[in-house]
Coordinates of N, CA and C in Angstrom, one line a residue:
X6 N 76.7 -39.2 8.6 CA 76.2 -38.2 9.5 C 76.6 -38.5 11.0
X7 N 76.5 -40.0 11.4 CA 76.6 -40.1 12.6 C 78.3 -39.5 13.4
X8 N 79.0 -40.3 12.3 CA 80.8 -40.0 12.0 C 80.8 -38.9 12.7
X9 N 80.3 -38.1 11.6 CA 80.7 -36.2 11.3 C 79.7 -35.6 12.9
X10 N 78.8 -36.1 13.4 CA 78.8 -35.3 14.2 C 79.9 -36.0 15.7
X11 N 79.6 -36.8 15.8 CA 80.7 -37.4 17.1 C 81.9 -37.0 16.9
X12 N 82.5 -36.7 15.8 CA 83.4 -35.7 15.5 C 83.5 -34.8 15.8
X13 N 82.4 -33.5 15.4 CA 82.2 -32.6 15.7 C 82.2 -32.3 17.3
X14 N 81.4 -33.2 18.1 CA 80.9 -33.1 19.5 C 82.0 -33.4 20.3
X15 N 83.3 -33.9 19.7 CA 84.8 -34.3 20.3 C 85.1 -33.0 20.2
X16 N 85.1 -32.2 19.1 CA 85.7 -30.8 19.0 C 85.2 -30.0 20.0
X17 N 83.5 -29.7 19.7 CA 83.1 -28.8 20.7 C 82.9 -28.6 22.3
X18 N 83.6 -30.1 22.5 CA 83.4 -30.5 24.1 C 84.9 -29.4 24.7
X19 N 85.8 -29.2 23.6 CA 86.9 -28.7 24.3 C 86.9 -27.4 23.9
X20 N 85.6 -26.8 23.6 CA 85.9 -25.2 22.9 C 84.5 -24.7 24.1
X21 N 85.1 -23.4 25.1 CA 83.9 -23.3 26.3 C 82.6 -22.7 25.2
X22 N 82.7 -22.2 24.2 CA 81.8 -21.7 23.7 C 81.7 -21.7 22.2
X23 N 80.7 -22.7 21.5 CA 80.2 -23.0 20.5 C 80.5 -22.0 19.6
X24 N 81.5 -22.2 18.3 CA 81.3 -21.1 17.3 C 80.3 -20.9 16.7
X25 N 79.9 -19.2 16.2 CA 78.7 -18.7 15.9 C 78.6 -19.3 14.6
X26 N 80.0 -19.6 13.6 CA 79.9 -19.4 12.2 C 79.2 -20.9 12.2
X27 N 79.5 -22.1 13.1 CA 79.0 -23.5 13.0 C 77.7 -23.5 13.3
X28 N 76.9 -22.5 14.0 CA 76.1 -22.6 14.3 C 74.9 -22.0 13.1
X29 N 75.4 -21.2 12.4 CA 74.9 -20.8 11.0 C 75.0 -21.9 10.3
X30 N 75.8 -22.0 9.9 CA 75.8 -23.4 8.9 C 75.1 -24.4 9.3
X31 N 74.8 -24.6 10.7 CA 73.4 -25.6 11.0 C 72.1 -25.3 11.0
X32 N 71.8 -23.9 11.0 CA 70.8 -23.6 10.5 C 70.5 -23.0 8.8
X33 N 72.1 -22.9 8.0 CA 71.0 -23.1 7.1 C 71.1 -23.9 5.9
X34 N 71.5 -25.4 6.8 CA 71.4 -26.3 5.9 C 70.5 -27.4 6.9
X35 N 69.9 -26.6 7.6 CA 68.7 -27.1 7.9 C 68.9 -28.8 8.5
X36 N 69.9 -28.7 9.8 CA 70.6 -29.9 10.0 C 70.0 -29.7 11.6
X37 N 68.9 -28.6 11.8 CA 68.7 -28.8 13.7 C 67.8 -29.8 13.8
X38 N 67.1 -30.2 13.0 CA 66.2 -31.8 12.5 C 66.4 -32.2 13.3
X39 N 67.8 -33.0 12.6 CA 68.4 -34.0 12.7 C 69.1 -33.8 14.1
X40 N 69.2 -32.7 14.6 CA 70.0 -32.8 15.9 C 69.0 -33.2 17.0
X41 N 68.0 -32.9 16.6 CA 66.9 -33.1 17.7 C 66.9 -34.8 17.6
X42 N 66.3 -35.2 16.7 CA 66.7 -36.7 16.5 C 67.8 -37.4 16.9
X43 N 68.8 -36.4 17.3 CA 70.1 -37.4 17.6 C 70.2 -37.2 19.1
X44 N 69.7 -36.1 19.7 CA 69.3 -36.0 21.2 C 68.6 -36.9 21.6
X45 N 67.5 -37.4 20.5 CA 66.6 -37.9 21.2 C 67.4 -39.5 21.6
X46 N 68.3 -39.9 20.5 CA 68.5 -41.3 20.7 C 69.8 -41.3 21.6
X47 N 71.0 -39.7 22.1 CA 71.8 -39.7 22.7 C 71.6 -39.1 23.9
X48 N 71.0 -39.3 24.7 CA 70.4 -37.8 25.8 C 71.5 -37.1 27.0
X49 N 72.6 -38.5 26.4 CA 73.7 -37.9 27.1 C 74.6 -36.4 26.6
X50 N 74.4 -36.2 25.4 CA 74.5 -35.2 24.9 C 73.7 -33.5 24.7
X51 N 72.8 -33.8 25.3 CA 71.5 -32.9 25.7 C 72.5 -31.5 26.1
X52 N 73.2 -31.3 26.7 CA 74.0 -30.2 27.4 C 74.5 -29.4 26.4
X53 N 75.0 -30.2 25.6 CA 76.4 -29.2 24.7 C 75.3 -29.5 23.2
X54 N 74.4 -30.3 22.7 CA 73.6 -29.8 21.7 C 72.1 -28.9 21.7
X55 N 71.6 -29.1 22.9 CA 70.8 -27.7 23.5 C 71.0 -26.9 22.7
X56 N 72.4 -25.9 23.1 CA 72.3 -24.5 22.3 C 72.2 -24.4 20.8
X57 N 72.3 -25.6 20.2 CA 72.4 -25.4 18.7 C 71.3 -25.6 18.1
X58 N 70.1 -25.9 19.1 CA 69.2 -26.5 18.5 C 68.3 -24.9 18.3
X59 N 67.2 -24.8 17.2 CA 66.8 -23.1 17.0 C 65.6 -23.5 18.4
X60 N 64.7 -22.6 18.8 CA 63.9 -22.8 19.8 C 62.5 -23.3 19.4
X61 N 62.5 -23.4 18.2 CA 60.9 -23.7 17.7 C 61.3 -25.5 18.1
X62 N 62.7 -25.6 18.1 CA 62.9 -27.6 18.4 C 62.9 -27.8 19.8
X63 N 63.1 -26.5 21.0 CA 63.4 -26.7 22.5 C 62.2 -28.0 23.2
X64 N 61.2 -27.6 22.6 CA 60.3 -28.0 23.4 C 60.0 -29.9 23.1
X65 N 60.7 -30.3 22.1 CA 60.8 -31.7 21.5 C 61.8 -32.4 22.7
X66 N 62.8 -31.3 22.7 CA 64.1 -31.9 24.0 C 63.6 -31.7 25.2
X67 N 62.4 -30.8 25.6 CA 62.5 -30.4 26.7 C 62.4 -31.6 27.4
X68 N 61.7 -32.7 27.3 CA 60.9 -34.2 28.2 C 62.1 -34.8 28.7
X69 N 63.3 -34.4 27.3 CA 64.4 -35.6 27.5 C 65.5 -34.9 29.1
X70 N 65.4 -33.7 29.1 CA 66.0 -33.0 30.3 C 65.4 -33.4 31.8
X71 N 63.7 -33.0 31.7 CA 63.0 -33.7 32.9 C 63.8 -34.9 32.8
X72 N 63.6 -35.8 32.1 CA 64.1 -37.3 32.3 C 65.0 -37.5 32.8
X73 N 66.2 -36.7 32.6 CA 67.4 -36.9 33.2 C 67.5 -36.3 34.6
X74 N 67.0 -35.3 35.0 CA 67.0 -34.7 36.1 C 66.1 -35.6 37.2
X75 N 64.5 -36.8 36.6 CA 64.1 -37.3 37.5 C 65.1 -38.6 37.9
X76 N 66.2 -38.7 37.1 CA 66.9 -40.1 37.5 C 67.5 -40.4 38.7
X77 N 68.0 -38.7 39.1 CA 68.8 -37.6 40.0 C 67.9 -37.5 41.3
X78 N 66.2 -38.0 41.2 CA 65.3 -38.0 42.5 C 65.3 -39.3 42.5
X79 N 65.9 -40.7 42.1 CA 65.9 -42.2 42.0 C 67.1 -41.7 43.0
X80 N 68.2 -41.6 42.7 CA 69.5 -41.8 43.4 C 70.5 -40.7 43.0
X81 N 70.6 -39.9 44.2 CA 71.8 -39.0 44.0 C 72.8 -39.6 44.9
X82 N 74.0 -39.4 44.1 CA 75.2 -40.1 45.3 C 75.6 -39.2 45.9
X83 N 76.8 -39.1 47.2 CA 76.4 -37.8 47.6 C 78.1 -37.2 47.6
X84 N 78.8 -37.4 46.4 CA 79.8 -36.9 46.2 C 79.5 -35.1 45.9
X85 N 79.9 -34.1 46.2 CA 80.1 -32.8 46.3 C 80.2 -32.6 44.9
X86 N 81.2 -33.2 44.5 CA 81.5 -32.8 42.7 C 80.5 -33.2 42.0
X87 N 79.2 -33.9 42.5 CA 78.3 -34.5 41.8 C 76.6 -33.5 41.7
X88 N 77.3 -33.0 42.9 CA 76.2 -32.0 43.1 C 76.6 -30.8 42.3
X89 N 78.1 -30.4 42.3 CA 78.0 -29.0 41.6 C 77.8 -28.9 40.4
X90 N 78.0 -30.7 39.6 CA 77.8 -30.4 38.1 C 76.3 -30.9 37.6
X91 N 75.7 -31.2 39.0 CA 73.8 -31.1 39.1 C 73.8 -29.7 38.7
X92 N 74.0 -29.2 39.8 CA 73.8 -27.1 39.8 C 74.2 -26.9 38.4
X93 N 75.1 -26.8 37.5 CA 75.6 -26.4 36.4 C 74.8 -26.7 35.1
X94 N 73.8 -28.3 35.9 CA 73.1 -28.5 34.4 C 71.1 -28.0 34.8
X95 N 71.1 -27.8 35.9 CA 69.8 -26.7 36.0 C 70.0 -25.7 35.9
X96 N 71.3 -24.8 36.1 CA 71.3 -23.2 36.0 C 71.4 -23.2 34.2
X97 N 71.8 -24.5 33.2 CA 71.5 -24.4 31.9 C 70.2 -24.7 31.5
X98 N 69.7 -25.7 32.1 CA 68.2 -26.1 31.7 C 67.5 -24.6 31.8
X99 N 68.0 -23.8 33.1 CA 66.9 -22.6 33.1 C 66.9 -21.8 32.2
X100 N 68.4 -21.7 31.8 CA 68.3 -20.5 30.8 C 67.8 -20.7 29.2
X101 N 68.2 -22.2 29.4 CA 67.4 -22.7 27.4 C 65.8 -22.3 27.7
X102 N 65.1 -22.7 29.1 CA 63.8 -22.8 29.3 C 63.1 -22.0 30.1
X103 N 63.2 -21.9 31.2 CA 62.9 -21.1 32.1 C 63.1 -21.1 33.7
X104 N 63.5 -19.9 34.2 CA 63.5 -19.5 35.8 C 62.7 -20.8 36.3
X105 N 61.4 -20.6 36.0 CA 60.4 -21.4 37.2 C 60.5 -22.8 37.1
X106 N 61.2 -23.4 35.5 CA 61.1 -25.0 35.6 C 62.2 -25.1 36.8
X107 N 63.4 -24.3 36.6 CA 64.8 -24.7 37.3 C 64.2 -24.7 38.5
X108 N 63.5 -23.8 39.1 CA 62.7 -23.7 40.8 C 61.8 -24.8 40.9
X109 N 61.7 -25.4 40.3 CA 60.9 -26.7 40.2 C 61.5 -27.9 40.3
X110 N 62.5 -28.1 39.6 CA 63.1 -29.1 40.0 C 63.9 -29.1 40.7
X111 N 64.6 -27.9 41.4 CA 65.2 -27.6 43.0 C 64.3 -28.0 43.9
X112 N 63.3 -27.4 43.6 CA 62.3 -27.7 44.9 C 61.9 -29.3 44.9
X113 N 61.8 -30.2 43.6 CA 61.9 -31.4 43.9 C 62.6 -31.7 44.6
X114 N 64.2 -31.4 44.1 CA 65.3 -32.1 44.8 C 65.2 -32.0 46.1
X115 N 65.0 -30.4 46.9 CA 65.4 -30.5 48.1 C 64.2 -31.2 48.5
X116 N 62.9 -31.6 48.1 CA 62.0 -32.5 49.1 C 62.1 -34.0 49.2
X117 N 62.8 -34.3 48.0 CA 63.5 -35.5 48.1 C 64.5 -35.6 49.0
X118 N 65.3 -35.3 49.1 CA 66.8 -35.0 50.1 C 66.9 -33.8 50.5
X119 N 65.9 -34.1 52.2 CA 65.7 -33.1 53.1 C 67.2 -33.0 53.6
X120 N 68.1 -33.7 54.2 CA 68.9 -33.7 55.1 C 70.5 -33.3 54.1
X121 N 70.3 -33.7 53.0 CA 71.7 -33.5 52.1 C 72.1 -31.8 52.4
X122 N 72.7 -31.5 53.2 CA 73.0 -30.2 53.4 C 74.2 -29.8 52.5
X123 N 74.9 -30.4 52.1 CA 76.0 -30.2 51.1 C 74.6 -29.8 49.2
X124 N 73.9 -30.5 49.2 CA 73.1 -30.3 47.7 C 72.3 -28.8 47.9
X125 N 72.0 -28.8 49.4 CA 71.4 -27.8 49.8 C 72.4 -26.5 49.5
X126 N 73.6 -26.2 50.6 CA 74.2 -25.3 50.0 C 74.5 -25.3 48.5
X127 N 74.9 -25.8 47.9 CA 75.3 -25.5 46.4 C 73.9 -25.0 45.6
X128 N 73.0 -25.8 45.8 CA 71.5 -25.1 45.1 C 71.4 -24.0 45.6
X129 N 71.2 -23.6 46.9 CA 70.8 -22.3 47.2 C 71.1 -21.1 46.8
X130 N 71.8 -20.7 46.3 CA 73.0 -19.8 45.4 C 71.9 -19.3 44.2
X131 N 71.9 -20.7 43.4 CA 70.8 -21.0 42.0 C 69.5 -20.8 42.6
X132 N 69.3 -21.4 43.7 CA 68.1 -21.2 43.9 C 67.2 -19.2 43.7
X133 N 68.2 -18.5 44.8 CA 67.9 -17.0 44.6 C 68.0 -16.2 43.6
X134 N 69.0 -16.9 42.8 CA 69.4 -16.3 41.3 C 68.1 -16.5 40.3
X135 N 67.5 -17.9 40.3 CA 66.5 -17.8 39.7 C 64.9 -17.3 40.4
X136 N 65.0 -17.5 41.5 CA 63.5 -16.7 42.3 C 63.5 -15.2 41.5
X137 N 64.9 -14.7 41.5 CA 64.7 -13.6 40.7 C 64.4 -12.7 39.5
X138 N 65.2 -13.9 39.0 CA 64.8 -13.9 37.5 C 63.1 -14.5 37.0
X139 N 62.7 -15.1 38.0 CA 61.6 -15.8 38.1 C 60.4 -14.4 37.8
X140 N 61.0 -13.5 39.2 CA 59.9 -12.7 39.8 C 59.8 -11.2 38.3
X141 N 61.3 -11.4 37.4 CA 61.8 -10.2 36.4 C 60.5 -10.7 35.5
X142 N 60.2 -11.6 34.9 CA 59.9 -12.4 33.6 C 58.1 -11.9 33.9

């Protein structure tokens, strides 16, 4: 099992969008289980196994995403490329979960790193996009 999916997760890292037909065959051989289990022990892979998981499992992963995002209020470095692919994994968190977690953990970050004006612009974008979506829901 372990083989076949690190296998798998080599393939799907280079395809922008997960095939539907793979995504059937995991649910109905009844293998999102095991994916949650394998998030749980890889959390580096949290990003690209998210979508496969059905939503009745979201909430099992949801602690492991806080976790990663509070490591980000320990120490952000303050490379630009580091920030944008911050922005890219809360504008994902929001949409597996919700508008108002992603405005939450923005709002952490920017009270953590008042002065990072570079984390600032790039969030702010995300920021209004989800105030919006916030205010739709």
């Amino acid at each position: 099992w372990e083989k076949w999916l690190e296998s798998a997760l080599e393939q799907m890292k280079s395809i922008p969008c997960c095939n539907d037909a793979y995504l059937n065959i995991l649910k109905s051989e009844n293998l999102q289980e095991r994916l949650v289990a394998y998030c749980l022990d890889h959390p580096q892979d949290l990003f690209i196994l998210s979508l496969m998981i059905a939503k009745e499992y979201r909430g099992l992963i949801e602690p492991l995403f806080l976790d990663e995002f509070s490591s980000y209020y320990k120490y952000l470095p303050t490379q630009t490329k580091i920030y944008e692919h911050l922005a890219e994994e809360i504008r994902q968190y929001a949409d597996l979960y919700s508008p108002e977690n992603g405005l939450r953990i923005i709002e952490k970050l920017s009270a953590v790193y008042p002065t990072r004006r570079k984390l600032h612009e790039i969030l702010f974008p995300l920021r209004i996009k989800l105030e919006k979506e916030n205010k739709t829901e």
